[in-house]
PDB file of C-alpha atoms and ligand atoms in Angstrom:
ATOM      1  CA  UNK S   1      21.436 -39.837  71.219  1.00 61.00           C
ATOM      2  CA  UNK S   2      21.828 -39.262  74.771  1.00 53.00           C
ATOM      3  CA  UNK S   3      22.421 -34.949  75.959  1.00 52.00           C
ATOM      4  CA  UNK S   4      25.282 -33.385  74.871  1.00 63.00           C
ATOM      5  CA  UNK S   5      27.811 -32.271  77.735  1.00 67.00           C
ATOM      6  CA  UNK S   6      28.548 -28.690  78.182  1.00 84.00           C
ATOM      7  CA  UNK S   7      30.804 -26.555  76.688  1.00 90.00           C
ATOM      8  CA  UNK S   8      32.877 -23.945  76.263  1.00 94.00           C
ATOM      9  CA  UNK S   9      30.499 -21.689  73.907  1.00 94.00           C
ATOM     10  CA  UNK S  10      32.303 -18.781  73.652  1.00 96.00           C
ATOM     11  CA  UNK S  11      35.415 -20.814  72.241  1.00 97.00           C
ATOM     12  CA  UNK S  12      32.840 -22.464  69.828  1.00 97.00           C
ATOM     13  CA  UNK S  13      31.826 -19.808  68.403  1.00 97.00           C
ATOM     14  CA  UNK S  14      34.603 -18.210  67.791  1.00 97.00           C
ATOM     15  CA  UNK S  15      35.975 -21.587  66.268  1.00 97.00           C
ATOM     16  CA  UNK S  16      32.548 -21.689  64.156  1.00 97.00           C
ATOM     17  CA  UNK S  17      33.385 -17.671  63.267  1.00 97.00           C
ATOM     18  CA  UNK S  18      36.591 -18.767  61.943  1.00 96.00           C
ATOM     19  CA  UNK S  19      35.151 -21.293  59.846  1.00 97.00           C
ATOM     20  CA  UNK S  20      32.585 -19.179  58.380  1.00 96.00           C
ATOM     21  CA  UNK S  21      34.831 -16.292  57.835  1.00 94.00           C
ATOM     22  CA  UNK S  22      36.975 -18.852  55.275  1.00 93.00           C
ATOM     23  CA  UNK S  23      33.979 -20.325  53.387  1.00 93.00           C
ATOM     24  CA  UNK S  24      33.105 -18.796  50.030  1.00 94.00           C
ATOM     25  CA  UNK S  25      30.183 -16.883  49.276  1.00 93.00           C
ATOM     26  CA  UNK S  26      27.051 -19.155  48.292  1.00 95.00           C
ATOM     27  CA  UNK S  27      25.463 -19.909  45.156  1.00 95.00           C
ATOM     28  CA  UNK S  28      21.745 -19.973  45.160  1.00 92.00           C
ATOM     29  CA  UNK S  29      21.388 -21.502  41.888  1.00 91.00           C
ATOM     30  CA  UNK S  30      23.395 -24.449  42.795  1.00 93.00           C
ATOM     31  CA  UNK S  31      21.150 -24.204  46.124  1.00 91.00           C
ATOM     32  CA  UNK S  32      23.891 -23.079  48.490  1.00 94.00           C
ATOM     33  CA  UNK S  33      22.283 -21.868  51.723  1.00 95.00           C
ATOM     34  CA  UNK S  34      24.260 -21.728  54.947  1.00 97.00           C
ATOM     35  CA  UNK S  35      23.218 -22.641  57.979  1.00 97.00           C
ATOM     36  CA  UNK S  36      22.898 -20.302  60.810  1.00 97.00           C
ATOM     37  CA  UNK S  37      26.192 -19.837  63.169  1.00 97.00           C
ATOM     38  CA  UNK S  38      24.431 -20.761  66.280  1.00 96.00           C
ATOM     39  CA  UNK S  39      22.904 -24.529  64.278  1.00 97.00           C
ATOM     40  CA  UNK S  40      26.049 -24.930  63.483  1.00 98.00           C
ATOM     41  CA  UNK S  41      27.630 -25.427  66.791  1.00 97.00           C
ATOM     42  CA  UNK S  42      24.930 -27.273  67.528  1.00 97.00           C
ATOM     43  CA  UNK S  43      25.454 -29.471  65.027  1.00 98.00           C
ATOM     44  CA  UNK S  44      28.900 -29.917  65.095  1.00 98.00           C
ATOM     45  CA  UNK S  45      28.877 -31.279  68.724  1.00 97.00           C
ATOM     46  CA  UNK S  46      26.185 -33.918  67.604  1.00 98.00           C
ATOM     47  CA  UNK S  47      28.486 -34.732  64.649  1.00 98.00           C
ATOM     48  CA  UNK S  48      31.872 -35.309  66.601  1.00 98.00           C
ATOM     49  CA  UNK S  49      29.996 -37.470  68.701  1.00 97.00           C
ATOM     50  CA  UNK S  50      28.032 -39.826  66.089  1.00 98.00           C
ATOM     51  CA  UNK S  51      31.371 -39.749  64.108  1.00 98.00           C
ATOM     52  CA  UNK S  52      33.721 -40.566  67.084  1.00 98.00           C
ATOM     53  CA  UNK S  53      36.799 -42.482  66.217  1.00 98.00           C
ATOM     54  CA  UNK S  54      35.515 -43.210  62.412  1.00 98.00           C
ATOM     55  CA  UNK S  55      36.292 -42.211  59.665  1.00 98.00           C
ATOM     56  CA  UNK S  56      33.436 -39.468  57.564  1.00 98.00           C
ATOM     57  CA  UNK S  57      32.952 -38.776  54.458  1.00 98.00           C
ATOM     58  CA  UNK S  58      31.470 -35.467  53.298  1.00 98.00           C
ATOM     59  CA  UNK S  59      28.625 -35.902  49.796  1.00 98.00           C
ATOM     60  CA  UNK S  60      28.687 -31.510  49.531  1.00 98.00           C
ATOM     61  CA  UNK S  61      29.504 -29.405  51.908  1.00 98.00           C
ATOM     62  CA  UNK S  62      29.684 -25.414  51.836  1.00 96.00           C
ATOM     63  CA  UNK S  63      28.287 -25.290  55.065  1.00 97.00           C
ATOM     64  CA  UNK S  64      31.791 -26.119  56.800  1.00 98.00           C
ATOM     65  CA  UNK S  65      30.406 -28.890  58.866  1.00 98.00           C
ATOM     66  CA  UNK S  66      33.367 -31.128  58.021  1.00 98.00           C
ATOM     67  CA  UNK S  67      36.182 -28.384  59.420  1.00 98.00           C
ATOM     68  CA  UNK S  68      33.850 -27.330  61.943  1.00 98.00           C
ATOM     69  CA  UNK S  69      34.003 -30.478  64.111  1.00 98.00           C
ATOM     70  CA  UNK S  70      37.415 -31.802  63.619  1.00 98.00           C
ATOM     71  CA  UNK S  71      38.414 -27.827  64.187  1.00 98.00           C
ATOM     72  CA  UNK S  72      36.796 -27.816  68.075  1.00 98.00           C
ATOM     73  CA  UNK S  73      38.430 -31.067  68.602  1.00 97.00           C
ATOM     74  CA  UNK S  74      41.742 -29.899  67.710  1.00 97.00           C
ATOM     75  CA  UNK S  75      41.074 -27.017  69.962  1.00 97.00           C
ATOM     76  CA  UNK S  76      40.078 -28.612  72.771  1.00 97.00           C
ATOM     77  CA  UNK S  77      36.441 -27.467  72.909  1.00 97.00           C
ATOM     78  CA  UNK S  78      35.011 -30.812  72.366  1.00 97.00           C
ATOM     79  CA  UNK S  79      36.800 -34.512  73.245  1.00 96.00           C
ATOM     80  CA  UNK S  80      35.825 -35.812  70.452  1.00 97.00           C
ATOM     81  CA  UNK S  81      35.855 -36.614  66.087  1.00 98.00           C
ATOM     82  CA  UNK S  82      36.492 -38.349  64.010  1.00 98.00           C
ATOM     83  CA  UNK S  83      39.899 -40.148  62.526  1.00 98.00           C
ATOM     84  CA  UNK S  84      39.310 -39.248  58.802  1.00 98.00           C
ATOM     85  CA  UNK S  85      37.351 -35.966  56.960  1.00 98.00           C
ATOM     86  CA  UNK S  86      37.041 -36.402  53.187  1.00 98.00           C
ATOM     87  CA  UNK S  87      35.149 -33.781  51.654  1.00 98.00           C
ATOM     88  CA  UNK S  88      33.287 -34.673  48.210  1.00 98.00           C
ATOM     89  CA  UNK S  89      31.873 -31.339  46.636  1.00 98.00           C
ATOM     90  CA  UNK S  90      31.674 -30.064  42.797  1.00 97.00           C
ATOM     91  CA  UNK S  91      32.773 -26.412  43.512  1.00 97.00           C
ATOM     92  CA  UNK S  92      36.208 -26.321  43.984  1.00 97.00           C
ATOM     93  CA  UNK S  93      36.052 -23.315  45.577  1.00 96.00           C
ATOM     94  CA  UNK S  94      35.086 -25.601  48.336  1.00 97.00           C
ATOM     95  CA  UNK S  95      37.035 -27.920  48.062  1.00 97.00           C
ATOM     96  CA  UNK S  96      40.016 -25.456  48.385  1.00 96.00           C
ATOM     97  CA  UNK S  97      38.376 -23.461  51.036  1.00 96.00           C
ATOM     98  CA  UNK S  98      38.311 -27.109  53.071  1.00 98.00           C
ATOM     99  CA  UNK S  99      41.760 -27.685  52.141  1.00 97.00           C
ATOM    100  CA  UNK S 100      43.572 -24.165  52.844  1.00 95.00           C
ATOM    101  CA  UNK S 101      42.136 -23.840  56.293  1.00 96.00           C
ATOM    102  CA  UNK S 102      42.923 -27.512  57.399  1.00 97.00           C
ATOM    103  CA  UNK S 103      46.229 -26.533  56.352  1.00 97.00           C
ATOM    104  CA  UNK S 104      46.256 -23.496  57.866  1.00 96.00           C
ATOM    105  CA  UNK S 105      44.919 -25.040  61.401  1.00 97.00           C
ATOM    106  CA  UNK S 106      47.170 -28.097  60.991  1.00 97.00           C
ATOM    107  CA  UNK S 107      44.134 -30.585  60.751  1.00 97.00           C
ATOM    108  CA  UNK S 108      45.663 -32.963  58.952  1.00 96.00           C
ATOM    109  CA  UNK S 109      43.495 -35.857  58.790  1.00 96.00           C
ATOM    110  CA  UNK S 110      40.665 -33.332  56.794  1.00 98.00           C
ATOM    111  CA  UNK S 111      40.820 -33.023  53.069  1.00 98.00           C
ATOM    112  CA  UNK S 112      38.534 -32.074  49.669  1.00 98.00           C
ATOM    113  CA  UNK S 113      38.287 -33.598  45.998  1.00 98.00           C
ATOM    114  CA  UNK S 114      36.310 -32.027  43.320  1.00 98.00           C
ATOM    115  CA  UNK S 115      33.483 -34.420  42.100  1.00 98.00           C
ATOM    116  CA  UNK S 116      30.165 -34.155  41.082  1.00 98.00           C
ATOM    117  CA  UNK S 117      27.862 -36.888  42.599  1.00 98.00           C
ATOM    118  CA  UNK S 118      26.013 -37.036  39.095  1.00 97.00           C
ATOM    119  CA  UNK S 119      29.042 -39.056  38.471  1.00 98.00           C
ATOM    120  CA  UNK S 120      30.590 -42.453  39.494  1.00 98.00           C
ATOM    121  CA  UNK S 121      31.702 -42.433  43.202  1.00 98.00           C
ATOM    122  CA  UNK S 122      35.848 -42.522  42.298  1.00 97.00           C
ATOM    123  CA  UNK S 123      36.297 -44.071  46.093  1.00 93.00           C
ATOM    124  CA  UNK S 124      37.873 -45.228  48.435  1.00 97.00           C
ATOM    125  CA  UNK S 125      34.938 -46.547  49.881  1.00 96.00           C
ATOM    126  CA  UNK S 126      36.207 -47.342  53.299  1.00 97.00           C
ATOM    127  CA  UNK S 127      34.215 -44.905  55.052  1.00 98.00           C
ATOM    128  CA  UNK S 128      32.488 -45.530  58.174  1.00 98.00           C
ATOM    129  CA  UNK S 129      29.511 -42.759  57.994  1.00 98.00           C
ATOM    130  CA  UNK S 130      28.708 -40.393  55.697  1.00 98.00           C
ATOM    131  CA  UNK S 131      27.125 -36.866  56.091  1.00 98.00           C
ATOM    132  CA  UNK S 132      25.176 -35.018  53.192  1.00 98.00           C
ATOM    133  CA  UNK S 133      22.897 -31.586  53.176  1.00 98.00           C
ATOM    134  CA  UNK S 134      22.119 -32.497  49.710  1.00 98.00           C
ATOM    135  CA  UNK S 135      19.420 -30.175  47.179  1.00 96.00           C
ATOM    136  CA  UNK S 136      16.437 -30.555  49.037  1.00 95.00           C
ATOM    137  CA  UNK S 137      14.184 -32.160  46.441  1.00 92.00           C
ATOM    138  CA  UNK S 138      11.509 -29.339  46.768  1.00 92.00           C
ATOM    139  CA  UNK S 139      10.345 -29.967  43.505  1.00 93.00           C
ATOM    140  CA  UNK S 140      11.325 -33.458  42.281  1.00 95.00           C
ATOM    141  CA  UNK S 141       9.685 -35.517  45.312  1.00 95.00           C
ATOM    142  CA  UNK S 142      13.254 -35.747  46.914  1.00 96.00           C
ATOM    143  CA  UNK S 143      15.166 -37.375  44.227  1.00 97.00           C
ATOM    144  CA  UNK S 144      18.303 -34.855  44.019  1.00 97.00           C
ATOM    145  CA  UNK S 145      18.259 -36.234  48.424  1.00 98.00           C
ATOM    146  CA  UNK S 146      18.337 -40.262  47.027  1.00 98.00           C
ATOM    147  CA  UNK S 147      20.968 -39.267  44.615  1.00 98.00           C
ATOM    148  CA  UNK S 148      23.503 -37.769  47.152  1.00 98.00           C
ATOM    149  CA  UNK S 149      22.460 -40.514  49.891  1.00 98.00           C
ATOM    150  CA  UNK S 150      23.431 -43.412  47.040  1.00 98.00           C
ATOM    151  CA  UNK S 151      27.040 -41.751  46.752  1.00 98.00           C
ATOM    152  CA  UNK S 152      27.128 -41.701  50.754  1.00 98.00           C
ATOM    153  CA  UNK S 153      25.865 -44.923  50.855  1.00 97.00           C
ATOM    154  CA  UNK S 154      29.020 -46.200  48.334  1.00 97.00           C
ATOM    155  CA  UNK S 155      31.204 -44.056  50.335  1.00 98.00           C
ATOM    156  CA  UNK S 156      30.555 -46.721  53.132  1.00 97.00           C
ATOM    157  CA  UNK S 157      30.250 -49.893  50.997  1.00 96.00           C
ATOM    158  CA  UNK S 158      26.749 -50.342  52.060  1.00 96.00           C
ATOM    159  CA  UNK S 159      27.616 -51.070  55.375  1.00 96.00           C
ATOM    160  CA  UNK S 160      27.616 -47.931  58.135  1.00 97.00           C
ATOM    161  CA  UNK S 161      25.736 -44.957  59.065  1.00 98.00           C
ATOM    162  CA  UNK S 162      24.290 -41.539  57.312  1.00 98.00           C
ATOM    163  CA  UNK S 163      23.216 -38.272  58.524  1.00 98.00           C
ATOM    164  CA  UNK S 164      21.071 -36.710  55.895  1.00 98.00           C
ATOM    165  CA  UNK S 165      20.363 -33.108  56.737  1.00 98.00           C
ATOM    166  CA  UNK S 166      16.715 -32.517  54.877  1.00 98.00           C
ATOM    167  CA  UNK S 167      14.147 -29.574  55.192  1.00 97.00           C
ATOM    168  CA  UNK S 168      11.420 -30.256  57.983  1.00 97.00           C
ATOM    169  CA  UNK S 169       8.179 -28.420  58.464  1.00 94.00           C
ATOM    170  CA  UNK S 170       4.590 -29.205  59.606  1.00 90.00           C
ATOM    171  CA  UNK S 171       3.006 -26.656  57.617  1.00 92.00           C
ATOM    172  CA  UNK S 172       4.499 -27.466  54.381  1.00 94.00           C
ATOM    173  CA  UNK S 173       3.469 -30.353  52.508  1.00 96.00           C
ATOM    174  CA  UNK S 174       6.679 -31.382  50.023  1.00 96.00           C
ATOM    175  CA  UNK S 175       8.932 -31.209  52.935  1.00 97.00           C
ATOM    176  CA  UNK S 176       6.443 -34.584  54.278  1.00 97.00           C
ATOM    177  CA  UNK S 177       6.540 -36.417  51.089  1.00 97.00           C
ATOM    178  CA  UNK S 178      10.061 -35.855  50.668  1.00 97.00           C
ATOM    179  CA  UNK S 179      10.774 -37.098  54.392  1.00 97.00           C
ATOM    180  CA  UNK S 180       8.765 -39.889  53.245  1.00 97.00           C
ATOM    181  CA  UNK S 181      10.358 -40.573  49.893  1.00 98.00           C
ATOM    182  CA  UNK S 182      13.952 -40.805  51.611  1.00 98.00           C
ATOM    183  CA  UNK S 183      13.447 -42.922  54.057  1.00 98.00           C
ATOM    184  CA  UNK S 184      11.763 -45.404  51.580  1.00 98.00           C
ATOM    185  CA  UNK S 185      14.803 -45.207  49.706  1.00 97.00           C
ATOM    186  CA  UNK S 186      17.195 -45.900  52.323  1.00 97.00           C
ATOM    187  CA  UNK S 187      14.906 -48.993  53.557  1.00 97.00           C
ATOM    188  CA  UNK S 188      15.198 -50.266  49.719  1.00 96.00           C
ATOM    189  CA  UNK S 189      19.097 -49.964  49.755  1.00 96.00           C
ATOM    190  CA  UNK S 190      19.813 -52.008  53.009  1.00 96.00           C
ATOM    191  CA  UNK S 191      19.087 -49.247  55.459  1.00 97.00           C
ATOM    192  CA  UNK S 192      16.780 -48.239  58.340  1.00 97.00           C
ATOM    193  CA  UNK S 193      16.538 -44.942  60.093  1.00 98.00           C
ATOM    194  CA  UNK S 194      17.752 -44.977  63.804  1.00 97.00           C
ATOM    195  CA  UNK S 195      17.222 -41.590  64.740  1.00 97.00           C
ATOM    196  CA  UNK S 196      15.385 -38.214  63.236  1.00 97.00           C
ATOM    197  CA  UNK S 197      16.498 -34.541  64.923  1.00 98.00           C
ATOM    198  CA  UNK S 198      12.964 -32.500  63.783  1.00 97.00           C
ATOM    199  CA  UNK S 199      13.695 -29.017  63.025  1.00 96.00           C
ATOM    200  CA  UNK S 200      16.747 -28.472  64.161  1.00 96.00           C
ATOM    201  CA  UNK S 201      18.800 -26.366  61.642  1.00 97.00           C
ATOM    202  CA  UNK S 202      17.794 -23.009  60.173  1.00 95.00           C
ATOM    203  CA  UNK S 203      19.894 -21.111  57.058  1.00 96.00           C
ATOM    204  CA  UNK S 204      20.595 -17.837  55.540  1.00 95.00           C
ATOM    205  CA  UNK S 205      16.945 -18.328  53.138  1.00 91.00           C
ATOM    206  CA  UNK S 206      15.395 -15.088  52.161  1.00 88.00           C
ATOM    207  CA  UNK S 207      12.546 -16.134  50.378  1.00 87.00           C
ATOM    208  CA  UNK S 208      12.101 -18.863  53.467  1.00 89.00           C
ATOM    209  CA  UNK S 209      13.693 -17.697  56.674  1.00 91.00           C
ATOM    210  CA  UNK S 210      11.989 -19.754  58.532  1.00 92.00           C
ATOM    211  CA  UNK S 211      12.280 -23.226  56.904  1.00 94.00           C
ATOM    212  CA  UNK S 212      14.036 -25.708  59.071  1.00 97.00           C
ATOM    213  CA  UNK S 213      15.763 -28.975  58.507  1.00 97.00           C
ATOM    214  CA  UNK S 214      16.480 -32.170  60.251  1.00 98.00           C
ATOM    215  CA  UNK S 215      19.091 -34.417  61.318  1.00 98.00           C
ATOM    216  CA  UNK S 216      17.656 -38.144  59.437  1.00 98.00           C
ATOM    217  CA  UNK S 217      19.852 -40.728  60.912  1.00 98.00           C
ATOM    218  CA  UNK S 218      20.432 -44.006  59.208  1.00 98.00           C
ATOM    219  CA  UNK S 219      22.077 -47.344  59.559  1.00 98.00           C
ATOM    220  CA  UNK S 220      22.826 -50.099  57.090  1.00 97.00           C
ATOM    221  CA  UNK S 221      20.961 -53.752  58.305  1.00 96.00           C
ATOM    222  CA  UNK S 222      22.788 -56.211  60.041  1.00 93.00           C
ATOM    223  CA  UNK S 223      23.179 -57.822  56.799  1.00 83.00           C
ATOM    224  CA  UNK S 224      24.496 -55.079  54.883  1.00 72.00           C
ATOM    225  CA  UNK S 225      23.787 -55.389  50.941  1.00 76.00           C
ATOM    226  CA  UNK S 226      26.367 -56.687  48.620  1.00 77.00           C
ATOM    227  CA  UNK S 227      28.090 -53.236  47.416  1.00 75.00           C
ATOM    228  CA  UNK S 228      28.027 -52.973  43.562  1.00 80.00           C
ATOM    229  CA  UNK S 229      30.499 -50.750  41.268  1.00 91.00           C
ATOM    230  CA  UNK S 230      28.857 -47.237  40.852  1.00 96.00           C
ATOM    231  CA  UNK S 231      27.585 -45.856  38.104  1.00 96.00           C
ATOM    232  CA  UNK S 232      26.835 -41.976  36.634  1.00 97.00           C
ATOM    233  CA  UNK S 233      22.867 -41.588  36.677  1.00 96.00           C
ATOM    234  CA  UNK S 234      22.260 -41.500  33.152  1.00 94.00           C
ATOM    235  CA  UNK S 235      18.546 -41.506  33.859  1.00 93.00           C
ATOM    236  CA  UNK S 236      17.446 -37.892  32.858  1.00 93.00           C
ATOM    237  CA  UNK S 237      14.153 -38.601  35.045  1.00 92.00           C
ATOM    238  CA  UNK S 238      16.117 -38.714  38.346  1.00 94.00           C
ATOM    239  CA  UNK S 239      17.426 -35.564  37.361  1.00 95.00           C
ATOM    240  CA  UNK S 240      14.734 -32.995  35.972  1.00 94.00           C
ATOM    241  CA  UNK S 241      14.237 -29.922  38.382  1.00 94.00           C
ATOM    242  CA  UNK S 242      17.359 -31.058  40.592  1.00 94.00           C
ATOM    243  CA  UNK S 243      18.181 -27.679  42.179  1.00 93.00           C
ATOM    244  CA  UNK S 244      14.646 -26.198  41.953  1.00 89.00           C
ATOM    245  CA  UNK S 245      11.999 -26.484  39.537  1.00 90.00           C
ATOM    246  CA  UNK S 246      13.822 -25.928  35.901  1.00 86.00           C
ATOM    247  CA  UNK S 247      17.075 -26.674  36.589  1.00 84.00           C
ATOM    248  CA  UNK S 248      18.182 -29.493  35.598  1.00 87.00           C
ATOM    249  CA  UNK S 249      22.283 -29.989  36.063  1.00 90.00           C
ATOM    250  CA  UNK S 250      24.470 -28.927  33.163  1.00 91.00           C
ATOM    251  CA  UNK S 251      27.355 -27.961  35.456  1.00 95.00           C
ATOM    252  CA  UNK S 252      30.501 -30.210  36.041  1.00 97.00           C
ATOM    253  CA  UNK S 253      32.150 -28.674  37.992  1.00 97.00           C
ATOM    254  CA  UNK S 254      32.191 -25.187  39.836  1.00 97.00           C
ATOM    255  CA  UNK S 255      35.940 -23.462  38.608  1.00 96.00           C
ATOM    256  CA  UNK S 256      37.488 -21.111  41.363  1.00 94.00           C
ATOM    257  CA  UNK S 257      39.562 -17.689  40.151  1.00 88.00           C
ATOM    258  CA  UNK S 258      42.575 -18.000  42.550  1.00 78.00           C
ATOM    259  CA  UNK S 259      42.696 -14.944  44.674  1.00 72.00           C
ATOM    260  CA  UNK S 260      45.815 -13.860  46.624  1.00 64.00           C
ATOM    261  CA  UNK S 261      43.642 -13.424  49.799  1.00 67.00           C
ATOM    262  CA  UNK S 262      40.836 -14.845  50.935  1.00 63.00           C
ATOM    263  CA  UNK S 263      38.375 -13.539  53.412  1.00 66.00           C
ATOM    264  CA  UNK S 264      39.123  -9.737  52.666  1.00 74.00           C
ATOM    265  CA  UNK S 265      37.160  -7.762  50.544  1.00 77.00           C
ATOM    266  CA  UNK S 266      37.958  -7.901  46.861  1.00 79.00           C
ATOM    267  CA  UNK S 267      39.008  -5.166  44.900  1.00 81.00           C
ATOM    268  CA  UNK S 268      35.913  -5.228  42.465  1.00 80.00           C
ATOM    269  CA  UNK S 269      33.759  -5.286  45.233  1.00 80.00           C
ATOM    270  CA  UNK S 270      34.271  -1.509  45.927  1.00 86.00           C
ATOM    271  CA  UNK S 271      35.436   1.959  44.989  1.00 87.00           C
ATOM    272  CA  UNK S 272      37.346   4.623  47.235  1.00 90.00           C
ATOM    273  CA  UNK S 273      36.312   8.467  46.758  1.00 89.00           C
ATOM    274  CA  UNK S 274      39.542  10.517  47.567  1.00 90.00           C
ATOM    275  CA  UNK S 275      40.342  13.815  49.181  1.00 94.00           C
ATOM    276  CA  UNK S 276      41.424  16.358  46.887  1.00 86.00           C
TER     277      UNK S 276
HETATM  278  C1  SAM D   1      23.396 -28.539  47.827  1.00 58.32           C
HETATM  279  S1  SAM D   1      24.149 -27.575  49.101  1.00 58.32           S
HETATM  280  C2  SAM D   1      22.844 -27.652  50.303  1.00 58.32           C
HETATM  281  C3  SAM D   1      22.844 -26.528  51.304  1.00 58.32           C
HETATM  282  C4  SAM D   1      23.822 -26.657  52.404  1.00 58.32           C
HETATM  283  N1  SAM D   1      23.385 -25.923  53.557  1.00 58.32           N
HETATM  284  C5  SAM D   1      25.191 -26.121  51.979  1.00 58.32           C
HETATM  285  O1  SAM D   1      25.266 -25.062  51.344  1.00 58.32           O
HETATM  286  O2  SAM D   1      26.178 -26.784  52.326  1.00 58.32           O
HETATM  287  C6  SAM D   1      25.371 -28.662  49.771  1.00 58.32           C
HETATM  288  C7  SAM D   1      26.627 -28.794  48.989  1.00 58.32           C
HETATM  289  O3  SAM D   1      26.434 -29.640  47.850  1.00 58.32           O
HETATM  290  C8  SAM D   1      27.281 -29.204  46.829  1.00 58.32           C
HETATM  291  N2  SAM D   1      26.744 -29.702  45.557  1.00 58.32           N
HETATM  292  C9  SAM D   1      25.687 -29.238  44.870  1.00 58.32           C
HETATM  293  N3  SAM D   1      25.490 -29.968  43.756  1.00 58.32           N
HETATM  294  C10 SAM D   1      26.460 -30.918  43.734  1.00 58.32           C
HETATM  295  C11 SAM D   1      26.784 -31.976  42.857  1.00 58.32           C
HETATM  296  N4  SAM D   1      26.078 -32.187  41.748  1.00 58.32           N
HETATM  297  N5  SAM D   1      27.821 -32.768  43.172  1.00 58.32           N
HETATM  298  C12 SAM D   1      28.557 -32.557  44.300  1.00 58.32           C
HETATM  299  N6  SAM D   1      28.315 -31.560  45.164  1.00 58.32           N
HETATM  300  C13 SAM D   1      27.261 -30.754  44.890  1.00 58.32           C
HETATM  301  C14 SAM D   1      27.282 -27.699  46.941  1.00 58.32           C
HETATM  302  O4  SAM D   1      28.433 -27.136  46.347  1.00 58.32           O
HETATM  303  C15 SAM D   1      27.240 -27.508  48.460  1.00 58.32           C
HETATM  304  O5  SAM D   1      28.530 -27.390  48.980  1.00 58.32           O
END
């Protein structure tokens, strides 16, 4: 991918702020780590250009990724996006967060439906690319990664390009097999990789502050393969220890308690002492 031109990175950031200020508070269980502000700007400028004029679909995302870039296009900060934002994610408080500030910013080619990529992909599948930051597959060889990249990979028909965003690091050994693992899969489902970003991103880990991901591009063959209706994994192998070693998914979906305004502190959050 060839340098990216300057910008405006005051305006950015305070696009990126916006964004971030709107987005609901992670879950760590669900393995819900943001990426850093200053990754994400990054990363939204590599986006808008890869997804230029087609039309993205989103496999998770509480990072913000997907309102991030169509957000600096419609402010001018970067020239391009792309046409159509749909945002796939099981926690609808997500999916509403997505929603209310597209609204709110008048982006109306950007939406969010609640669905949980354990089940069948409900469509459309007219997508050009896909983009996923999927459960890193720390301790199931990168399965819970080949699980979201088949529901991107339907998202497209088996015929486009992926972004995977997976961890990355020399020192670490699961991060390598994993690396490996994926990319075998997406050469088995009609794929190669173009392109792989090293250790680009880094996230809001406490127990790893330090652990970066990459940006794994891929591309369906020339020939793409023959899509075929999707399916729910059934296969209990494919998910044991899905969001960490343990845990394997007994969650549908994620339910949001409607709150009459969001990014202010709520009221069980704190206390006031008086004066007499
Ligand atoms: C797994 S997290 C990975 C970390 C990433 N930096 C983030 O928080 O966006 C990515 C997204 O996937 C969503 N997610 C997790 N499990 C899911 C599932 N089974 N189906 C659909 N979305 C899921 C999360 O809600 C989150 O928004």
């Amino acid at each position: 991918m060839p340098l990216a031109p300057e910008i405006d990175l005051r305006a950015a950031t305070n696009a990126i702020s916006d964004v971030i200020q709107n987005r609901p508070l992670p879950l760590r269980m669900f393995d819900q780590i943001y990426m850093k502000a200053g990754d994400m700007v990054v990363q939204s400028q590599i986006v808008a250009r890869w997804a230029d004029k087609k039309r993205l679909a989103f496999i998770g995302d509480g990072d913000g990724i997907s309102i991030c870039v169509p957000l600096l296009k419609a402010r001018g900060i970067l020239g391009c996006g792309p046409t159509e934002v749909m945002v796939y994610d099981f926690d609808e408080r997500i999916c509403s967060a997505v929603e209310r500030f597209a609204d709110q910013e008048r982006l109306e080619s950007v939406h969010a439906t609640l669905y949980n990529c354990i089940d069948a992909f409900p469509g459309p599948n007219h997508f050009d690319c896909f983009y996923t930051n999927p459960p890193w597959g720390a301790s199931n060889g990168g399965e819970s990664v080949c699980v979201f990249m088949e529901r991107g990979m339907e998202a497209v028909s088996y015929a486009g390009e992926g972004l995977v965003v997976i961890a990355d690091d020399a020192e670490l050994q699961w991060p390598q097999q994993v690396l490996g693992r994926v990319q075998q899969f997406a050469i088995e489902s009609g794929f190669f990789v173009q392109e792989m970003m090293p250790r680009m991103h880094l996230y809001h880990l406490d127990d790893a502050p330090n652990l970066r991901s990459c940006n794994l591009l891929i591309k369906s063959l020339p020939e793409p393969r023959k899509a075929r209706a999707s399916r729910a994994v059934t296969d209990a192998k494919r998910l044991e220890n899905f969001y960490g070693r343990g845990s394997t998914p007994h969650v549908r979906y994620i339910r949001e308690m409607k709150r009459l305004e969001y990014g202010k502190a709520h009221e069980d959050e704190y206390s006031l002492d008086l004066y007499k």
